[in-house]
Amino acid sequence: MYIFCLFVIIRVNYGCLCGD
């Protein structure tokens, strides 16, 4: 999930925890 990943990156200090 790249769309959801963008939101996660901001919350996890630019650290994408999702895979797809």
PDB file of N, CA and C in Angstrom:
ATOM      1  N   MET A   1       0.838  -1.197   0.000  1.00  0.00           N
ATOM      2  CA  MET A   1       0.000   0.000   0.000  1.00  0.00           C
ATOM      3  C   MET A   1       0.877   1.251   0.000  1.00  0.00           C
ATOM      4  N   TYR A   2       1.134   1.852  -1.135  1.00  0.00           N
ATOM      5  CA  TYR A   2       2.022   3.009  -1.232  1.00  0.00           C
ATOM      6  C   TYR A   2       1.315   4.270  -0.761  1.00  0.00           C
ATOM      7  N   ILE A   3       0.007   4.359  -1.047  1.00  0.00           N
ATOM      8  CA  ILE A   3      -0.778   5.527  -0.640  1.00  0.00           C
ATOM      9  C   ILE A   3      -0.784   5.643   0.886  1.00  0.00           C
ATOM     10  N   PHE A   4      -1.018   4.531   1.563  1.00  0.00           N
ATOM     11  CA  PHE A   4      -1.047   4.515   3.027  1.00  0.00           C
ATOM     12  C   PHE A   4       0.365   4.700   3.570  1.00  0.00           C
ATOM     13  N   CYS A   5       1.325   4.291   2.757  1.00  0.00           N
ATOM     14  CA  CYS A   5       2.733   4.370   3.144  1.00  0.00           C
ATOM     15  C   CYS A   5       3.151   5.826   3.297  1.00  0.00           C
ATOM     16  N   LEU A   6       2.659   6.691   2.426  1.00  0.00           N
ATOM     17  CA  LEU A   6       3.009   8.104   2.480  1.00  0.00           C
ATOM     18  C   LEU A   6       2.621   8.698   3.823  1.00  0.00           C
ATOM     19  N   PHE A   7       1.459   8.269   4.342  1.00  0.00           N
ATOM     20  CA  PHE A   7       0.998   8.771   5.633  1.00  0.00           C
ATOM     21  C   PHE A   7       1.875   8.235   6.761  1.00  0.00           C
ATOM     22  N   VAL A   8       2.290   6.969   6.622  1.00  0.00           N
ATOM     23  CA  VAL A   8       3.117   6.320   7.638  1.00  0.00           C
ATOM     24  C   VAL A   8       4.498   6.958   7.694  1.00  0.00           C
ATOM     25  N   ILE A   9       5.052   7.298   6.531  1.00  0.00           N
ATOM     26  CA  ILE A   9       6.391   7.884   6.462  1.00  0.00           C
ATOM     27  C   ILE A   9       6.474   9.143   7.319  1.00  0.00           C
ATOM     28  N   ILE A  10       5.434   9.972   7.259  1.00  0.00           N
ATOM     29  CA  ILE A  10       5.416  11.213   8.029  1.00  0.00           C
ATOM     30  C   ILE A  10       5.337  10.932   9.526  1.00  0.00           C
ATOM     31  N   ARG A  11       4.652   9.852   9.889  1.00  0.00           N
ATOM     32  CA  ARG A  11       4.454   9.543  11.312  1.00  0.00           C
ATOM     33  C   ARG A  11       5.616   8.743  11.880  1.00  0.00           C
ATOM     34  N   VAL A  12       6.300   7.996  11.028  1.00  0.00           N
ATOM     35  CA  VAL A  12       7.388   7.145  11.523  1.00  0.00           C
ATOM     36  C   VAL A  12       8.741   7.717  11.104  1.00  0.00           C
ATOM     37  N   ASN A  13       8.836   9.067  11.128  1.00  0.00           N
ATOM     38  CA  ASN A  13      10.112   9.721  10.847  1.00  0.00           C
ATOM     39  C   ASN A  13      10.715   9.239   9.542  1.00  0.00           C
ATOM     40  N   TYR A  14       9.955   9.336   8.454  1.00  0.00           N
ATOM     41  CA  TYR A  14      10.411   8.911   7.129  1.00  0.00           C
ATOM     42  C   TYR A  14      10.843   7.461   7.121  1.00  0.00           C
ATOM     43  N   GLY A  15      10.128   6.605   7.869  1.00  0.00           N
ATOM     44  CA  GLY A  15      10.474   5.178   7.887  1.00  0.00           C
ATOM     45  C   GLY A  15       9.261   4.357   7.491  1.00  0.00           C
ATOM     46  N   CYS A  16       9.184   3.985   6.224  1.00  0.00           N
ATOM     47  CA  CYS A  16       8.019   3.250   5.735  1.00  0.00           C
ATOM     48  C   CYS A  16       7.955   1.853   6.340  1.00  0.00           C
ATOM     49  N   LEU A  17       6.920   1.602   7.155  1.00  0.00           N
ATOM     50  CA  LEU A  17       6.787   0.296   7.805  1.00  0.00           C
ATOM     51  C   LEU A  17       5.925  -0.640   6.979  1.00  0.00           C
ATOM     52  N   CYS A  18       5.174  -0.081   5.998  1.00  0.00           N
ATOM     53  CA  CYS A  18       4.308  -0.927   5.181  1.00  0.00           C
ATOM     54  C   CYS A  18       5.124  -1.567   4.069  1.00  0.00           C
ATOM     55  N   GLY A  19       4.535  -2.558   3.407  1.00  0.00           N
ATOM     56  CA  GLY A  19       5.276  -3.247   2.350  1.00  0.00           C
ATOM     57  C   GLY A  19       4.813  -2.839   0.971  1.00  0.00           C
ATOM     58  N   ASP A  20       3.415  -3.019   0.688  1.00  0.00           N
ATOM     59  CA  ASP A  20       2.906  -2.724  -0.650  1.00  0.00           C
ATOM     60  C   ASP A  20       1.888  -1.647  -0.655  1.00  0.00           C
TER      61      ASP A  20
END
